[in-house]
PDB file of C-alpha atoms in Angstrom:
ATOM      1  CA  UNK F 201       0.000   0.000   0.000  1.00 92.00           C
ATOM      2  CA  UNK F 202       1.076   3.578  -0.494  1.00 95.00           C
ATOM      3  CA  UNK F 203      -0.057   7.131   0.038  1.00 96.00           C
ATOM      4  CA  UNK F 204       0.573  10.416  -1.749  1.00 96.00           C
ATOM      5  CA  UNK F 205       0.822  13.588   0.319  1.00 97.00           C
ATOM      6  CA  UNK F 206       0.270  16.998  -1.257  1.00 97.00           C
ATOM      7  CA  UNK F 207       1.622  19.814   0.913  1.00 98.00           C
ATOM      8  CA  UNK F 208       2.291  23.540   0.864  1.00 98.00           C
ATOM      9  CA  UNK F 209       5.824  24.895   0.864  1.00 97.00           C
ATOM     10  CA  UNK F 210       6.768  28.122   2.667  1.00 96.00           C
ATOM     11  CA  UNK F 211       9.704  30.385   1.924  1.00 97.00           C
ATOM     12  CA  UNK F 212      12.394  28.388   3.678  1.00 96.00           C
ATOM     13  CA  UNK F 213      15.804  26.745   3.580  1.00 95.00           C
ATOM     14  CA  UNK F 214      16.220  23.053   4.453  1.00 96.00           C
ATOM     15  CA  UNK F 215      19.167  20.629   4.268  1.00 94.00           C
ATOM     16  CA  UNK F 216      19.825  19.036   0.874  1.00 94.00           C
ATOM     17  CA  UNK F 217      20.181  15.689   2.610  1.00 95.00           C
ATOM     18  CA  UNK F 218      16.874  15.530   4.483  1.00 96.00           C
ATOM     19  CA  UNK F 219      16.244  11.767   4.299  1.00 96.00           C
ATOM     20  CA  UNK F 220      17.209  11.048   7.907  1.00 96.00           C
ATOM     21  CA  UNK F 221      14.912  13.805   9.155  1.00 96.00           C
ATOM     22  CA  UNK F 222      11.998  12.340   7.176  1.00 97.00           C
ATOM     23  CA  UNK F 223      12.729   8.867   8.524  1.00 96.00           C
ATOM     24  CA  UNK F 224      12.724  10.233  12.088  1.00 96.00           C
ATOM     25  CA  UNK F 225       9.472  12.073  11.366  1.00 97.00           C
ATOM     26  CA  UNK F 226       7.827   8.811  10.247  1.00 96.00           C
ATOM     27  CA  UNK F 227       8.852   6.918  13.393  1.00 95.00           C
ATOM     28  CA  UNK F 228       7.744   9.806  15.595  1.00 95.00           C
ATOM     29  CA  UNK F 229       4.304   9.803  13.993  1.00 94.00           C
ATOM     30  CA  UNK F 230       3.949   6.019  14.206  1.00 94.00           C
ATOM     31  CA  UNK F 231       4.733   6.076  17.928  1.00 93.00           C
ATOM     32  CA  UNK F 232       2.212   8.874  18.421  1.00 91.00           C
ATOM     33  CA  UNK F 233      -0.593   6.645  17.102  1.00 92.00           C
ATOM     34  CA  UNK F 234       0.632   3.229  18.294  1.00 92.00           C
ATOM     35  CA  UNK F 235       3.695   3.245  20.542  1.00 89.00           C
ATOM     36  CA  UNK F 236       4.075  -0.540  20.497  1.00 91.00           C
ATOM     37  CA  UNK F 237       4.020  -0.811  16.704  1.00 91.00           C
ATOM     38  CA  UNK F 238       6.331   2.180  16.254  1.00 89.00           C
ATOM     39  CA  UNK F 239       8.844   0.739  18.726  1.00 89.00           C
ATOM     40  CA  UNK F 240       8.635  -2.749  17.186  1.00 89.00           C
ATOM     41  CA  UNK F 241       9.344  -1.406  13.713  1.00 90.00           C
ATOM     42  CA  UNK F 242      12.201   0.824  14.832  1.00 88.00           C
ATOM     43  CA  UNK F 243      13.915  -1.668  17.127  1.00 86.00           C
ATOM     44  CA  UNK F 244      13.206  -5.035  15.460  1.00 87.00           C
ATOM     45  CA  UNK F 245      11.227  -4.931  12.257  1.00 88.00           C
ATOM     46  CA  UNK F 246      10.586  -8.061  10.230  1.00 89.00           C
ATOM     47  CA  UNK F 247      13.791 -10.073  10.664  1.00 86.00           C
ATOM     48  CA  UNK F 248      15.711  -6.830  10.444  1.00 87.00           C
ATOM     49  CA  UNK F 249      13.734  -5.356   7.536  1.00 91.00           C
ATOM     50  CA  UNK F 250      11.505  -2.320   8.133  1.00 95.00           C
ATOM     51  CA  UNK F 251       9.592  -3.007   4.903  1.00 95.00           C
ATOM     52  CA  UNK F 252       8.655   0.576   4.168  1.00 97.00           C
ATOM     53  CA  UNK F 253      10.140   3.204   1.932  1.00 98.00           C
ATOM     54  CA  UNK F 254       9.527   6.778   0.882  1.00 98.00           C
ATOM     55  CA  UNK F 255      10.295   9.060  -2.029  1.00 97.00           C
ATOM     56  CA  UNK F 256      12.341  12.180  -2.179  1.00 95.00           C
ATOM     57  CA  UNK F 257      10.329  15.387  -1.776  1.00 96.00           C
ATOM     58  CA  UNK F 258       9.133  16.809  -5.073  1.00 95.00           C
ATOM     59  CA  UNK F 259       8.890  20.605  -4.898  1.00 95.00           C
ATOM     60  CA  UNK F 260       7.282  22.858  -7.503  1.00 94.00           C
ATOM     61  CA  UNK F 261       9.635  25.743  -6.687  1.00 95.00           C
ATOM     62  CA  UNK F 262      13.089  25.058  -5.287  1.00 94.00           C
ATOM     63  CA  UNK F 263      16.775  25.663  -5.939  1.00 95.00           C
ATOM     64  CA  UNK F 264      20.086  24.505  -4.497  1.00 93.00           C
ATOM     65  CA  UNK F 265      22.104  27.401  -3.072  1.00 90.00           C
ATOM     66  CA  UNK F 266      25.134  27.431  -0.764  1.00 84.00           C
ATOM     67  CA  UNK F 267      24.703  23.825   0.296  1.00 84.00           C
ATOM     68  CA  UNK F 268      21.012  24.153   1.154  1.00 92.00           C
ATOM     69  CA  UNK F 269      17.705  23.629  -0.589  1.00 95.00           C
ATOM     70  CA  UNK F 270      15.822  26.916  -0.954  1.00 96.00           C
ATOM     71  CA  UNK F 271      12.034  26.817  -1.196  1.00 96.00           C
ATOM     72  CA  UNK F 272       9.372  29.309  -2.228  1.00 97.00           C
ATOM     73  CA  UNK F 273       5.603  29.341  -1.653  1.00 97.00           C
ATOM     74  CA  UNK F 274       4.094  26.595  -3.807  1.00 97.00           C
ATOM     75  CA  UNK F 275       3.240  22.915  -3.414  1.00 96.00           C
ATOM     76  CA  UNK F 276       5.109  19.658  -3.078  1.00 96.00           C
ATOM     77  CA  UNK F 277       4.466  15.915  -3.125  1.00 96.00           C
ATOM     78  CA  UNK F 278       5.727  13.033  -1.035  1.00 97.00           C
ATOM     79  CA  UNK F 279       5.095   9.291  -1.398  1.00 97.00           C
ATOM     80  CA  UNK F 280       5.269   6.642   1.341  1.00 98.00           C
ATOM     81  CA  UNK F 281       4.849   2.905   0.781  1.00 97.00           C
ATOM     82  CA  UNK F 282       4.840  -0.286   2.862  1.00 97.00           C
ATOM     83  CA  UNK F 283       4.027  -3.975   2.707  1.00 96.00           C
ATOM     84  CA  UNK F 284       2.266  -3.548   6.052  1.00 95.00           C
ATOM     85  CA  UNK F 285      -1.311  -2.259   6.012  1.00 95.00           C
ATOM     86  CA  UNK F 286      -0.911  -1.487   9.720  1.00 95.00           C
ATOM     87  CA  UNK F 287       1.999   0.832   8.913  1.00 95.00           C
ATOM     88  CA  UNK F 288       0.042   2.744   6.262  1.00 96.00           C
ATOM     89  CA  UNK F 289      -3.124   3.049   8.355  1.00 94.00           C
ATOM     90  CA  UNK F 290      -1.217   4.238  11.438  1.00 95.00           C
ATOM     91  CA  UNK F 291       0.796   6.788   9.472  1.00 96.00           C
ATOM     92  CA  UNK F 292      -2.301   7.946   7.587  1.00 96.00           C
ATOM     93  CA  UNK F 293      -4.128   8.402  10.898  1.00 95.00           C
ATOM     94  CA  UNK F 294      -1.254  10.429  12.361  1.00 96.00           C
ATOM     95  CA  UNK F 295      -1.306  12.814   9.399  1.00 96.00           C
ATOM     96  CA  UNK F 296      -5.053  13.314   9.753  1.00 95.00           C
ATOM     97  CA  UNK F 297      -4.580  14.172  13.427  1.00 95.00           C
ATOM     98  CA  UNK F 298      -1.676  16.575  12.830  1.00 96.00           C
ATOM     99  CA  UNK F 299      -1.702  17.549   9.121  1.00 97.00           C
ATOM    100  CA  UNK F 300       1.834  18.785   8.641  1.00 97.00           C
ATOM    101  CA  UNK F 301       5.330  17.547   7.800  1.00 97.00           C
ATOM    102  CA  UNK F 302       8.314  18.839   9.763  1.00 96.00           C
ATOM    103  CA  UNK F 303      11.973  19.060   8.751  1.00 96.00           C
ATOM    104  CA  UNK F 304      14.287  20.712  11.290  1.00 92.00           C
ATOM    105  CA  UNK F 305      11.740  23.274  12.446  1.00 93.00           C
ATOM    106  CA  UNK F 306      10.265  23.967   9.010  1.00 96.00           C
ATOM    107  CA  UNK F 307       6.601  23.005   8.750  1.00 97.00           C
ATOM    108  CA  UNK F 308       4.793  21.972   5.580  1.00 98.00           C
ATOM    109  CA  UNK F 309       0.977  22.096   5.942  1.00 98.00           C
ATOM    110  CA  UNK F 310      -0.714  19.098   4.332  1.00 98.00           C
ATOM    111  CA  UNK F 311      -3.464  19.864   1.817  1.00 97.00           C
ATOM    112  CA  UNK F 312      -4.379  16.378   0.692  1.00 96.00           C
ATOM    113  CA  UNK F 313      -3.628  12.717   1.466  1.00 96.00           C
ATOM    114  CA  UNK F 314      -4.407  10.129  -1.199  1.00 95.00           C
ATOM    115  CA  UNK F 315      -4.445   6.371  -0.722  1.00 93.00           C
ATOM    116  CA  UNK F 316      -3.156   5.108  -4.077  1.00 92.00           C
ATOM    117  CA  UNK F 317      -4.601   2.154  -5.937  1.00 88.00           C
ATOM    118  CA  UNK F 318      -2.361  -0.908  -6.128  1.00 88.00           C
ATOM    119  CA  UNK F 319      -1.168  -1.855  -9.638  1.00 90.00           C
ATOM    120  CA  UNK F 320      -1.868  -5.384 -10.844  1.00 89.00           C
ATOM    121  CA  UNK F 321       1.490  -7.020 -11.542  1.00 90.00           C
ATOM    122  CA  UNK F 322       1.262 -10.060 -13.818  1.00 89.00           C
ATOM    123  CA  UNK F 323       4.867 -11.145 -14.106  1.00 93.00           C
ATOM    124  CA  UNK F 324       6.053  -7.906 -15.680  1.00 95.00           C
ATOM    125  CA  UNK F 325       6.460  -4.239 -14.762  1.00 96.00           C
ATOM    126  CA  UNK F 326       8.319  -1.143 -15.924  1.00 96.00           C
ATOM    127  CA  UNK F 327       9.431   1.260 -13.214  1.00 96.00           C
ATOM    128  CA  UNK F 328      11.093   4.617 -12.703  1.00 94.00           C
ATOM    129  CA  UNK F 329      12.591   5.529  -9.344  1.00 95.00           C
ATOM    130  CA  UNK F 330      11.192   8.041  -6.868  1.00 96.00           C
ATOM    131  CA  UNK F 331      14.355   7.830  -4.772  1.00 96.00           C
ATOM    132  CA  UNK F 332      17.854   6.493  -5.578  1.00 97.00           C
ATOM    133  CA  UNK F 333      18.279   2.722  -5.655  1.00 98.00           C
ATOM    134  CA  UNK F 334      21.102   1.297  -3.508  1.00 98.00           C
ATOM    135  CA  UNK F 335      22.751  -2.083  -4.132  1.00 98.00           C
ATOM    136  CA  UNK F 336      25.979  -3.136  -2.417  1.00 97.00           C
ATOM    137  CA  UNK F 337      28.043  -6.140  -1.389  1.00 95.00           C
ATOM    138  CA  UNK F 338      30.366  -6.481   1.636  1.00 92.00           C
ATOM    139  CA  UNK F 339      34.090  -6.385   0.860  1.00 92.00           C
ATOM    140  CA  UNK F 340      36.878  -7.313   3.295  1.00 88.00           C
ATOM    141  CA  UNK F 341      39.784  -4.857   3.257  1.00 86.00           C
ATOM    142  CA  UNK F 342      42.515  -5.761   5.712  1.00 85.00           C
ATOM    143  CA  UNK F 343      40.063  -7.247   8.168  1.00 84.00           C
ATOM    144  CA  UNK F 344      37.519  -4.438   7.881  1.00 88.00           C
ATOM    145  CA  UNK F 345      34.194  -4.846   6.092  1.00 88.00           C
ATOM    146  CA  UNK F 346      33.239  -2.118   3.628  1.00 88.00           C
ATOM    147  CA  UNK F 347      30.280  -1.654   1.307  1.00 89.00           C
ATOM    148  CA  UNK F 348      31.084  -1.853  -2.379  1.00 94.00           C
ATOM    149  CA  UNK F 349      28.290  -0.045  -4.198  1.00 96.00           C
ATOM    150  CA  UNK F 350      27.148  -1.684  -7.410  1.00 97.00           C
ATOM    151  CA  UNK F 351      25.967  -0.095 -10.647  1.00 95.00           C
ATOM    152  CA  UNK F 352      23.707  -1.455 -13.393  1.00 96.00           C
ATOM    153  CA  UNK F 353      25.936  -3.661 -15.537  1.00 93.00           C
ATOM    154  CA  UNK F 354      28.136  -4.788 -12.642  1.00 95.00           C
ATOM    155  CA  UNK F 355      28.372  -8.566 -12.463  1.00 92.00           C
ATOM    156  CA  UNK F 356      26.584  -8.980  -9.128  1.00 96.00           C
ATOM    157  CA  UNK F 357      24.091  -6.121  -9.451  1.00 97.00           C
ATOM    158  CA  UNK F 358      21.049  -8.107 -10.578  1.00 97.00           C
ATOM    159  CA  UNK F 359      21.601 -11.181  -8.389  1.00 96.00           C
ATOM    160  CA  UNK F 360      22.186  -9.048  -5.279  1.00 97.00           C
ATOM    161  CA  UNK F 361      19.064  -7.006  -5.974  1.00 98.00           C
ATOM    162  CA  UNK F 362      16.894 -10.098  -6.486  1.00 97.00           C
ATOM    163  CA  UNK F 363      18.240 -11.902  -3.387  1.00 96.00           C
ATOM    164  CA  UNK F 364      17.358  -8.837  -1.331  1.00 97.00           C
ATOM    165  CA  UNK F 365      13.753  -8.979  -2.586  1.00 97.00           C
ATOM    166  CA  UNK F 366      13.506 -12.681  -1.742  1.00 97.00           C
ATOM    167  CA  UNK F 367      14.711 -12.031   1.819  1.00 96.00           C
ATOM    168  CA  UNK F 368      12.138  -9.260   2.273  1.00 97.00           C
ATOM    169  CA  UNK F 369       9.340 -11.497   1.032  1.00 96.00           C
ATOM    170  CA  UNK F 370      10.363 -14.366   3.309  1.00 96.00           C
ATOM    171  CA  UNK F 371      10.742 -12.007   6.295  1.00 95.00           C
ATOM    172  CA  UNK F 372       7.193 -10.683   5.990  1.00 95.00           C
ATOM    173  CA  UNK F 373       5.235 -13.671   4.708  1.00 95.00           C
ATOM    174  CA  UNK F 374       7.245 -16.437   6.385  1.00 93.00           C
ATOM    175  CA  UNK F 375       7.448 -18.661   3.316  1.00 92.00           C
ATOM    176  CA  UNK F 376      10.324 -19.635   1.042  1.00 92.00           C
ATOM    177  CA  UNK F 377      10.507 -18.328  -2.496  1.00 90.00           C
ATOM    178  CA  UNK F 378      12.731 -19.138  -5.469  1.00 86.00           C
ATOM    179  CA  UNK F 379      14.485 -16.081  -6.921  1.00 84.00           C
ATOM    180  CA  UNK F 380      12.660 -16.092 -10.257  1.00 90.00           C
ATOM    181  CA  UNK F 381      13.116 -12.503 -11.404  1.00 96.00           C
ATOM    182  CA  UNK F 382      15.180 -10.594 -13.956  1.00 96.00           C
ATOM    183  CA  UNK F 383      15.984  -6.882 -13.840  1.00 97.00           C
ATOM    184  CA  UNK F 384      16.684  -5.082 -17.127  1.00 97.00           C
ATOM    185  CA  UNK F 385      17.948  -1.477 -16.824  1.00 97.00           C
ATOM    186  CA  UNK F 386      16.935   1.033 -19.496  1.00 96.00           C
ATOM    187  CA  UNK F 387      20.320   1.266 -21.204  1.00 97.00           C
ATOM    188  CA  UNK F 388      19.081   3.942 -23.596  1.00 96.00           C
ATOM    189  CA  UNK F 389      18.242   6.211 -20.671  1.00 95.00           C
ATOM    190  CA  UNK F 390      21.575   5.468 -18.978  1.00 96.00           C
ATOM    191  CA  UNK F 391      23.650   6.190 -22.113  1.00 95.00           C
ATOM    192  CA  UNK F 392      22.007   9.579 -22.609  1.00 94.00           C
ATOM    193  CA  UNK F 393      22.982  10.823 -19.156  1.00 92.00           C
ATOM    194  CA  UNK F 394      26.394  11.912 -17.948  1.00 88.00           C
ATOM    195  CA  UNK F 395      25.787  10.088 -14.679  1.00 92.00           C
ATOM    196  CA  UNK F 396      22.998   8.205 -12.949  1.00 96.00           C
ATOM    197  CA  UNK F 397      24.520   8.178  -9.465  1.00 95.00           C
ATOM    198  CA  UNK F 398      23.511  10.273  -6.477  1.00 94.00           C
ATOM    199  CA  UNK F 399      25.587  10.570  -3.309  1.00 94.00           C
ATOM    200  CA  UNK F 400      23.441  11.100  -0.216  1.00 94.00           C
ATOM    201  CA  UNK F 401      24.867  12.041   3.186  1.00 93.00           C
ATOM    202  CA  UNK F 402      23.096  10.307   6.084  1.00 93.00           C
ATOM    203  CA  UNK F 403      24.567  11.646   9.327  1.00 91.00           C
ATOM    204  CA  UNK F 404      28.090  11.709   7.910  1.00 90.00           C
ATOM    205  CA  UNK F 405      27.827   8.415   6.024  1.00 92.00           C
ATOM    206  CA  UNK F 406      27.952   8.724   2.239  1.00 94.00           C
ATOM    207  CA  UNK F 407      25.521   6.397   0.459  1.00 96.00           C
ATOM    208  CA  UNK F 408      25.681   6.007  -3.316  1.00 96.00           C
ATOM    209  CA  UNK F 409      22.463   5.283  -5.165  1.00 97.00           C
ATOM    210  CA  UNK F 410      21.485   5.124  -8.816  1.00 97.00           C
ATOM    211  CA  UNK F 411      18.595   6.681 -10.740  1.00 96.00           C
ATOM    212  CA  UNK F 412      17.325   4.889 -13.846  1.00 96.00           C
ATOM    213  CA  UNK F 413      14.195   3.179 -15.233  1.00 96.00           C
ATOM    214  CA  UNK F 414      14.105  -0.619 -15.431  1.00 97.00           C
ATOM    215  CA  UNK F 415      11.963  -3.607 -16.353  1.00 97.00           C
ATOM    216  CA  UNK F 416      11.215  -6.444 -13.949  1.00 97.00           C
ATOM    217  CA  UNK F 417      10.171  -9.863 -15.292  1.00 97.00           C
ATOM    218  CA  UNK F 418       9.275 -12.956 -13.313  1.00 96.00           C
ATOM    219  CA  UNK F 419       7.514 -13.756 -10.065  1.00 96.00           C
ATOM    220  CA  UNK F 420       4.782 -11.168  -9.433  1.00 96.00           C
ATOM    221  CA  UNK F 421       5.234 -11.601  -5.681  1.00 96.00           C
ATOM    222  CA  UNK F 422       8.801 -10.303  -5.897  1.00 97.00           C
ATOM    223  CA  UNK F 423       7.762  -7.413  -8.130  1.00 97.00           C
ATOM    224  CA  UNK F 424       5.030  -6.495  -5.644  1.00 97.00           C
ATOM    225  CA  UNK F 425       7.326  -6.630  -2.604  1.00 97.00           C
ATOM    226  CA  UNK F 426       9.767  -4.339  -4.432  1.00 98.00           C
ATOM    227  CA  UNK F 427       6.970  -1.925  -5.283  1.00 98.00           C
ATOM    228  CA  UNK F 428       5.638  -1.855  -1.726  1.00 97.00           C
ATOM    229  CA  UNK F 429       8.804  -2.096   0.394  1.00 97.00           C
ATOM    230  CA  UNK F 430      11.379  -0.725  -2.049  1.00 98.00           C
ATOM    231  CA  UNK F 431      14.031  -2.203  -4.328  1.00 98.00           C
ATOM    232  CA  UNK F 432      17.561  -2.534  -2.990  1.00 98.00           C
ATOM    233  CA  UNK F 433      18.845  -1.503   0.425  1.00 97.00           C
ATOM    234  CA  UNK F 434      18.228   1.174   3.055  1.00 96.00           C
ATOM    235  CA  UNK F 435      14.614   1.588   2.006  1.00 97.00           C
ATOM    236  CA  UNK F 436      13.508   2.960   5.383  1.00 96.00           C
ATOM    237  CA  UNK F 437      15.975   5.828   4.900  1.00 96.00           C
ATOM    238  CA  UNK F 438      14.260   6.827   1.677  1.00 97.00           C
ATOM    239  CA  UNK F 439      15.987   4.722  -0.965  1.00 98.00           C
ATOM    240  CA  UNK F 440      14.678   2.418  -3.683  1.00 98.00           C
ATOM    241  CA  UNK F 441      11.099   3.633  -4.052  1.00 98.00           C
ATOM    242  CA  UNK F 442       9.673   3.098  -7.536  1.00 97.00           C
ATOM    243  CA  UNK F 443       6.536   3.915  -9.525  1.00 95.00           C
ATOM    244  CA  UNK F 444       5.127   2.326 -12.689  1.00 93.00           C
ATOM    245  CA  UNK F 445       6.585   3.886 -15.828  1.00 86.00           C
ATOM    246  CA  UNK F 446       3.080   4.288 -17.258  1.00 75.00           C
ATOM    247  CA  UNK F 447       2.201   6.567 -14.345  1.00 60.00           C
ATOM    248  CA  UNK F 448       0.979  10.028 -15.298  1.00 53.00           C
ATOM    249  CA  UNK F 449       1.630  11.582 -11.907  1.00 59.00           C
ATOM    250  CA  UNK F 450       3.275  15.040 -11.790  1.00 61.00           C
ATOM    251  CA  UNK F 451       6.572  13.534 -10.593  1.00 63.00           C
ATOM    252  CA  UNK F 452       6.794  11.402 -13.755  1.00 58.00           C
ATOM    253  CA  UNK F 453       7.260  14.610 -15.758  1.00 56.00           C
ATOM    254  CA  UNK F 454      10.223  15.542 -13.554  1.00 54.00           C
ATOM    255  CA  UNK F 455      11.808  12.146 -14.175  1.00 51.00           C
ATOM    256  CA  UNK F 456      11.308  12.422 -17.952  1.00 53.00           C
ATOM    257  CA  UNK F 457      12.881  15.888 -18.019  1.00 45.00           C
ATOM    258  CA  UNK F 458      15.921  14.723 -16.060  1.00 45.00           C
ATOM    259  CA  UNK F 459      15.357  17.241 -13.258  1.00 44.00           C
ATOM    260  CA  UNK F 460      14.672  14.611 -10.622  1.00 47.00           C
TER     261      UNK F 460
END
């Protein structure tokens, strides 16, 4: 399940890297409605997976200046998604009770909250990303484990991405699943851009994600878990959220223009 939030933007300046603040805002709101569920998700989750994700914020009027994101009076959109209906209903309820988003003391009044209809995946889907997709493998360097970030075309990119989806499915539903899924990046899109990577700073840790459309073929259950919980890693920090490529939402136009 997922929701779309339409909000007003004031004249303000917020951090460019606001993902951690949004993640904290989500947990705060969940605890406000159901302390037990909010604490369970934050401290344990489903075998370590939080199984929710969210998009970047899409502003109608904004600009990057002097290391900050400047905003002017207009509107914005934000998308939140989860496998868990309880998560969506609790978060939805919290926004009805207190209809505003907060980032470091800046408040964004909420105008509208939409519960979005679930697509029907029948073994195939085409997606674009609403937040950078992160795929990595652990690498041992002199006894220390580091994350090696993978790009589309890297040997282990697809297999690592699919294994991650299988683990999420098994964590939530409690049943084994064969990794029957292929991921095909849109190479045309990738070739036309100077770069598809985005480096996001989360409390001093640099995380490298990629932005590109792709096709997913295979088990509909894996496609659905990716759509609901996010593709790749660090979904609960705002990475790996996707939307169907056929979507005609306002944010699709931003993706097509390359201004995402």
